PDB file of C-alpha atoms in Angstrom:
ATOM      1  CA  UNK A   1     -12.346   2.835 -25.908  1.00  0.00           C
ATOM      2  CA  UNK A   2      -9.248   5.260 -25.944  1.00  0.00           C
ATOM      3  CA  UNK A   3      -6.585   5.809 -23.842  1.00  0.00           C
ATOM      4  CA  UNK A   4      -4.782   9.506 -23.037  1.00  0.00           C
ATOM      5  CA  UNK A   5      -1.503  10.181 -20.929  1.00  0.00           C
ATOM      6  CA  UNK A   6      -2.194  12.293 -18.340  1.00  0.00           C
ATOM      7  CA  UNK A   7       0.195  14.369 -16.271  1.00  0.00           C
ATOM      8  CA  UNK A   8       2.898  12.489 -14.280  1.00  0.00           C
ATOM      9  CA  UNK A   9       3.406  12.406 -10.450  1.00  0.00           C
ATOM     10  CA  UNK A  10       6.269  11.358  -8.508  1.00  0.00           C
ATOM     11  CA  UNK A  11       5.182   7.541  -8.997  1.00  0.00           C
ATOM     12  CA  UNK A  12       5.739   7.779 -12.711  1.00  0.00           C
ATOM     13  CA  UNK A  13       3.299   7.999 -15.989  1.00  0.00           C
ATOM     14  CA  UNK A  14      -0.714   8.156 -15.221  1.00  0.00           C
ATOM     15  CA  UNK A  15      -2.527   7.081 -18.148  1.00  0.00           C
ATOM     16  CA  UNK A  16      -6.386   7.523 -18.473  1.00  0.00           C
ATOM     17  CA  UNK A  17      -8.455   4.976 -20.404  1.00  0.00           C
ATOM     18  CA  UNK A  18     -12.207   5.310 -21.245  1.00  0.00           C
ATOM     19  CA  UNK A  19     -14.549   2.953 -21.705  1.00  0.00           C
ATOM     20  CA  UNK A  20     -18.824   2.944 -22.738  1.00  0.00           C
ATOM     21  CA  UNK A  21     -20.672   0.760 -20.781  1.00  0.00           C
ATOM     22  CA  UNK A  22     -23.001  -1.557 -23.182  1.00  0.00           C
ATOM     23  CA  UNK A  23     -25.788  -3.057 -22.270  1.00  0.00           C
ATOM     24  CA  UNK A  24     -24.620  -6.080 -22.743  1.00  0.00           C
ATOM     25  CA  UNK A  25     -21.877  -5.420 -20.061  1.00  0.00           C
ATOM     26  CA  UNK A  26     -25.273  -5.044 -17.558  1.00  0.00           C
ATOM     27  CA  UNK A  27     -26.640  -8.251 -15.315  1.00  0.00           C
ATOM     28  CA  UNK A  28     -30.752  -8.043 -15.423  1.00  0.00           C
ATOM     29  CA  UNK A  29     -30.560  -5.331 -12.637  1.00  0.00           C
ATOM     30  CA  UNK A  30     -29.391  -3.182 -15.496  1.00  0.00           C
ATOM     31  CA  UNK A  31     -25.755  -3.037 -13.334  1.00  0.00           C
ATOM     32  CA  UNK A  32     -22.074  -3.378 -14.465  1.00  0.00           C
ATOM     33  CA  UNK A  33     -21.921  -7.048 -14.118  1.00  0.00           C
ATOM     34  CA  UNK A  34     -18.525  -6.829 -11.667  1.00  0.00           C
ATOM     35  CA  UNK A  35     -16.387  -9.008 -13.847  1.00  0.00           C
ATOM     36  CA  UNK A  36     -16.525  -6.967 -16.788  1.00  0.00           C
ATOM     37  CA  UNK A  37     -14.392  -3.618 -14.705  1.00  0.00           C
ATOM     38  CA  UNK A  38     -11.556  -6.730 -14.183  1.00  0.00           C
ATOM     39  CA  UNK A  39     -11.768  -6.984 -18.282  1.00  0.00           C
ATOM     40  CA  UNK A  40     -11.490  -3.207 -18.733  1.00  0.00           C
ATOM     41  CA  UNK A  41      -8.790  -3.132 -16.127  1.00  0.00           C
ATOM     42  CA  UNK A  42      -6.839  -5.466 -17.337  1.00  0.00           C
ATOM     43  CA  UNK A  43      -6.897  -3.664 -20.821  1.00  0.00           C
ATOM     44  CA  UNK A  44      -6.428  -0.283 -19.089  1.00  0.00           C
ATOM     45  CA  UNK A  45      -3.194  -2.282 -17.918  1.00  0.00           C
ATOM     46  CA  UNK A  46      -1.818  -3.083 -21.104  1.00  0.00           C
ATOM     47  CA  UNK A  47      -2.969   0.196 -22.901  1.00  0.00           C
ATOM     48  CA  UNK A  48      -0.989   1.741 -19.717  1.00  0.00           C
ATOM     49  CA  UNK A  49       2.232   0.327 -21.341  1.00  0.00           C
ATOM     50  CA  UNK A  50       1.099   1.064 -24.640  1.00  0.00           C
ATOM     51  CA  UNK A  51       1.166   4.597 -23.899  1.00  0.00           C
ATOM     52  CA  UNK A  52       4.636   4.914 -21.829  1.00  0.00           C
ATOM     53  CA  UNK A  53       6.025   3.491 -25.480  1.00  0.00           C
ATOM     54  CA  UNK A  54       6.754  -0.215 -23.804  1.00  0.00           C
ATOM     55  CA  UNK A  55       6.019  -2.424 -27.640  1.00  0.00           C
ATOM     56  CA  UNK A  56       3.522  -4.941 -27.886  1.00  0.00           C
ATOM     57  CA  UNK A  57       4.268  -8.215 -25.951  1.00  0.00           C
ATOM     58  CA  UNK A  58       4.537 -10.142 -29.145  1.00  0.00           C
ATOM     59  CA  UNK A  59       7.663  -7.996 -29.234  1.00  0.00           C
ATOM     60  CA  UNK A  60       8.886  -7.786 -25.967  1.00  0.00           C
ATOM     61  CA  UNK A  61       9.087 -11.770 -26.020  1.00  0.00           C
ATOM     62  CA  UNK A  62      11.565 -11.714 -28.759  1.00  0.00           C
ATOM     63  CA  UNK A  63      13.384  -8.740 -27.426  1.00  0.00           C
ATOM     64  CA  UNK A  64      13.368  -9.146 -23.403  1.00  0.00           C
ATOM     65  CA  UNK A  65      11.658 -12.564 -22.827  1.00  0.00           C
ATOM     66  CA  UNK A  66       8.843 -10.877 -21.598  1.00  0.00           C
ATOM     67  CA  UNK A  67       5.728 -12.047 -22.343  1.00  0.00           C
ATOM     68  CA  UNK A  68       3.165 -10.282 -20.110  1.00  0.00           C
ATOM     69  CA  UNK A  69       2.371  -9.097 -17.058  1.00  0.00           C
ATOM     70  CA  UNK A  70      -0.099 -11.252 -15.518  1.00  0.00           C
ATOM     71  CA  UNK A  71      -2.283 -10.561 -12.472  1.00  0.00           C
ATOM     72  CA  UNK A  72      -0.817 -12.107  -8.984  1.00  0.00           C
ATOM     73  CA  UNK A  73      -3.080 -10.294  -6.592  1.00  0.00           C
ATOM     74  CA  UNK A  74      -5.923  -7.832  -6.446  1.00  0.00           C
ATOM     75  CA  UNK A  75      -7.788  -6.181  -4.121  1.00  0.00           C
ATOM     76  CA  UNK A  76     -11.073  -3.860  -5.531  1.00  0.00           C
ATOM     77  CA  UNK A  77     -13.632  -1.516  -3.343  1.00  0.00           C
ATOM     78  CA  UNK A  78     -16.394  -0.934  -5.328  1.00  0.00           C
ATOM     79  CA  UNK A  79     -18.329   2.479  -4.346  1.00  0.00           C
ATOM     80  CA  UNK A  80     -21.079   2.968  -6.920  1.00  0.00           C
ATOM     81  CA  UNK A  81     -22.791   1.213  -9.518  1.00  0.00           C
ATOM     82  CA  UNK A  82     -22.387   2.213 -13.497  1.00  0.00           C
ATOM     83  CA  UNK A  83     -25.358   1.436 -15.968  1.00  0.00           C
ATOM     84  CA  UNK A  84     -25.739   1.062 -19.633  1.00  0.00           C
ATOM     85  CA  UNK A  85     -24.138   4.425 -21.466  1.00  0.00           C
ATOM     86  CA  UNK A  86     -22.058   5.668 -18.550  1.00  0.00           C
ATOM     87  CA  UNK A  87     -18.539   6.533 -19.814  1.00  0.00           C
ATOM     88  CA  UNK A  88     -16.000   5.103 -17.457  1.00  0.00           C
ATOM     89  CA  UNK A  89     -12.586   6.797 -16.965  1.00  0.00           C
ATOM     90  CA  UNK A  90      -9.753   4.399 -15.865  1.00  0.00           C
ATOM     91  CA  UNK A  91      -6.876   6.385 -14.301  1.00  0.00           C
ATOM     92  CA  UNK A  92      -3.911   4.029 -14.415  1.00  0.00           C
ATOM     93  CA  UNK A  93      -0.792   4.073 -12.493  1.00  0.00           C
ATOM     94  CA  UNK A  94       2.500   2.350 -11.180  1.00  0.00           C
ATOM     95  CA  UNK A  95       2.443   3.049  -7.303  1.00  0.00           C
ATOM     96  CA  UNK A  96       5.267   0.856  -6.573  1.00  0.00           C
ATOM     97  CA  UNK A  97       8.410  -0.734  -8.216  1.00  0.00           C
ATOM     98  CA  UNK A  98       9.780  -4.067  -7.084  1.00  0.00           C
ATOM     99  CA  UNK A  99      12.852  -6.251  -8.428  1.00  0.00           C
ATOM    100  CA  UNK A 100      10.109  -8.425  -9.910  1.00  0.00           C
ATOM    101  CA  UNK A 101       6.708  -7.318  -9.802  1.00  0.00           C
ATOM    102  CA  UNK A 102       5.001  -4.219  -9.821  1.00  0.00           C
ATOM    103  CA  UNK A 103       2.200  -2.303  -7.945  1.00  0.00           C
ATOM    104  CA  UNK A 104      -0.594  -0.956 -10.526  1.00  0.00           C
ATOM    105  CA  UNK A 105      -3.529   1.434  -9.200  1.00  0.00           C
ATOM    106  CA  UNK A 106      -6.890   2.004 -10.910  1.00  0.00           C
ATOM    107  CA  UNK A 107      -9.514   4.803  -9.908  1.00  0.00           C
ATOM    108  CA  UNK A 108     -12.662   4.156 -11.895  1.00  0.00           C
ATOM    109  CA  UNK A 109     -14.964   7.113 -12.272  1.00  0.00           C
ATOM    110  CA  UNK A 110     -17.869   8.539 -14.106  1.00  0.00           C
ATOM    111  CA  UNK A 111     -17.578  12.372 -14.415  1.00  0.00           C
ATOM    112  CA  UNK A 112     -16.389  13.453 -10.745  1.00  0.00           C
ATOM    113  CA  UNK A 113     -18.319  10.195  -8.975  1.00  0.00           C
ATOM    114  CA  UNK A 114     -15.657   7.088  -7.883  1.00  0.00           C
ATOM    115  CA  UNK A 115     -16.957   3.981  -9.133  1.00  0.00           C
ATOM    116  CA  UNK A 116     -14.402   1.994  -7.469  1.00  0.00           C
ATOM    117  CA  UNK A 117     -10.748   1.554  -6.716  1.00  0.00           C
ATOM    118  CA  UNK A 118      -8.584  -1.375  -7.615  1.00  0.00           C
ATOM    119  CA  UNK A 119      -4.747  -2.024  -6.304  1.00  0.00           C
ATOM    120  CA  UNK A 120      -3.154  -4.955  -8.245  1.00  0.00           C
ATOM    121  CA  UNK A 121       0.142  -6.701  -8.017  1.00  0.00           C
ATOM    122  CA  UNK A 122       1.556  -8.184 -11.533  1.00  0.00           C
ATOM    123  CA  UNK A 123       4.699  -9.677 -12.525  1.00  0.00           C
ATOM    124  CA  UNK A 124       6.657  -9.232 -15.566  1.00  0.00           C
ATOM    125  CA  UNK A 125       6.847 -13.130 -16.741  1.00  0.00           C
ATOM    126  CA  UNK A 126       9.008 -15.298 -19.104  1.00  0.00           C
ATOM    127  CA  UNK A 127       8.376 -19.028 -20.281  1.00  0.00           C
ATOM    128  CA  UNK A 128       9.843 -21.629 -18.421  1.00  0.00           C
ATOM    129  CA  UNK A 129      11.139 -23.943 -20.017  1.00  0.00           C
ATOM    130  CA  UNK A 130       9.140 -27.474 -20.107  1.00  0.00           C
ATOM    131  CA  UNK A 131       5.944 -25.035 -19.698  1.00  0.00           C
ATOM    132  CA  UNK A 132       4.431 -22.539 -17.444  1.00  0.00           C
ATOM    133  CA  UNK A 133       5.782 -19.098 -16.690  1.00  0.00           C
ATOM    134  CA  UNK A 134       8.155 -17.506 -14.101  1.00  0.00           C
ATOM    135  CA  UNK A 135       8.501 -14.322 -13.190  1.00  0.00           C
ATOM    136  CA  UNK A 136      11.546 -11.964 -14.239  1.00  0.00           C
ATOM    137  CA  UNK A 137      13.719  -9.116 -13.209  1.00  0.00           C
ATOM    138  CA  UNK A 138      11.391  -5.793 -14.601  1.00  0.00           C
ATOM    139  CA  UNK A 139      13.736  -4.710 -17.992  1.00  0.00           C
ATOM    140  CA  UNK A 140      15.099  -1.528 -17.172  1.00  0.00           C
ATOM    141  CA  UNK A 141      14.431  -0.162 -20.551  1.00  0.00           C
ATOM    142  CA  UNK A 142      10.542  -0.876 -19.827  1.00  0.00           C
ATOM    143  CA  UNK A 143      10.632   0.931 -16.007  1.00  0.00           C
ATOM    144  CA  UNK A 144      12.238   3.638 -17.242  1.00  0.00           C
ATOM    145  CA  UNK A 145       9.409   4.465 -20.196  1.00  0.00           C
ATOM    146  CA  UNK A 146       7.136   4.170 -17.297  1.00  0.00           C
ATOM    147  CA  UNK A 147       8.712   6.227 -14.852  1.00  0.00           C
ATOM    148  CA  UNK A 148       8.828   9.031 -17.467  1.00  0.00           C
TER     149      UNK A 148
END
């Protein structure tokens, strides 16, 4: 798996992640089993930041309080199957800032054929205190390595 920036557009950074489907990854139709695109998504997600410079989250929570940006909503289409040995590209972008969550976009493909599309909402989160997590105010410092 490997990530590479790719040229930005007015929304910011797009970064592309790749991924080899294993046949483990299959159900017994020989298929992507469809909870395994969430997993590379969500790594796609944090290799996004990765690449934009934003530090590991380990870091971040000493630094900013962030620990994450978990998942609040998501919405896929899936268009096309993938199969053992397909390489999956994962085109990753920030569609849409907001004072304390974000918009993140995913286009899926395999050579010039769209797998499937994915729009999710995340939050940048703290602890609360006496447990759980709340969302926070996106760091400036982070938006703006993502924004380019």
């Amino acid at each position: 798996m490997s990530s590479t920036p790719s040229p930005k557009d007015a929304s910011g950074q797009e970064v592309v992640y790749t991924t080899r489907v294993e046949f483990g990854d299959c159900d017994p139709a020989g298929i992507v089993w469809f909870p395994n695109f969430f997993r590379w998504i969500d790594a796609a997600s944090r290799h996004f930041f990765a690449e934009c410079g934003v530090p590991r989250w380990e870091e971040t929570a000493q630094t900013l309080g962030v620990i994450g940006t978990p998942l609040v909503d998501t919405h896929t289409r899936f268009v096309k199957a993938a199969s053992y040995g397909d390489t999956l590209q994962i085109a990753v972008r920030i569609t849409e800032w907001r004072d304390k969550s974000f918009v993140q976009t995913y286009r899926v493909t395999r050579g010039d054929d769209l797998i499937l599309e994915c729009e999710e909402v995340r939050i940048f989160a703290a602890k609360r205190e006496g447990g759980g997590i709340r969302a926070v105010p996106i760091p400036p410092t982070i938006r703006a390595l993502c924004t380019g």
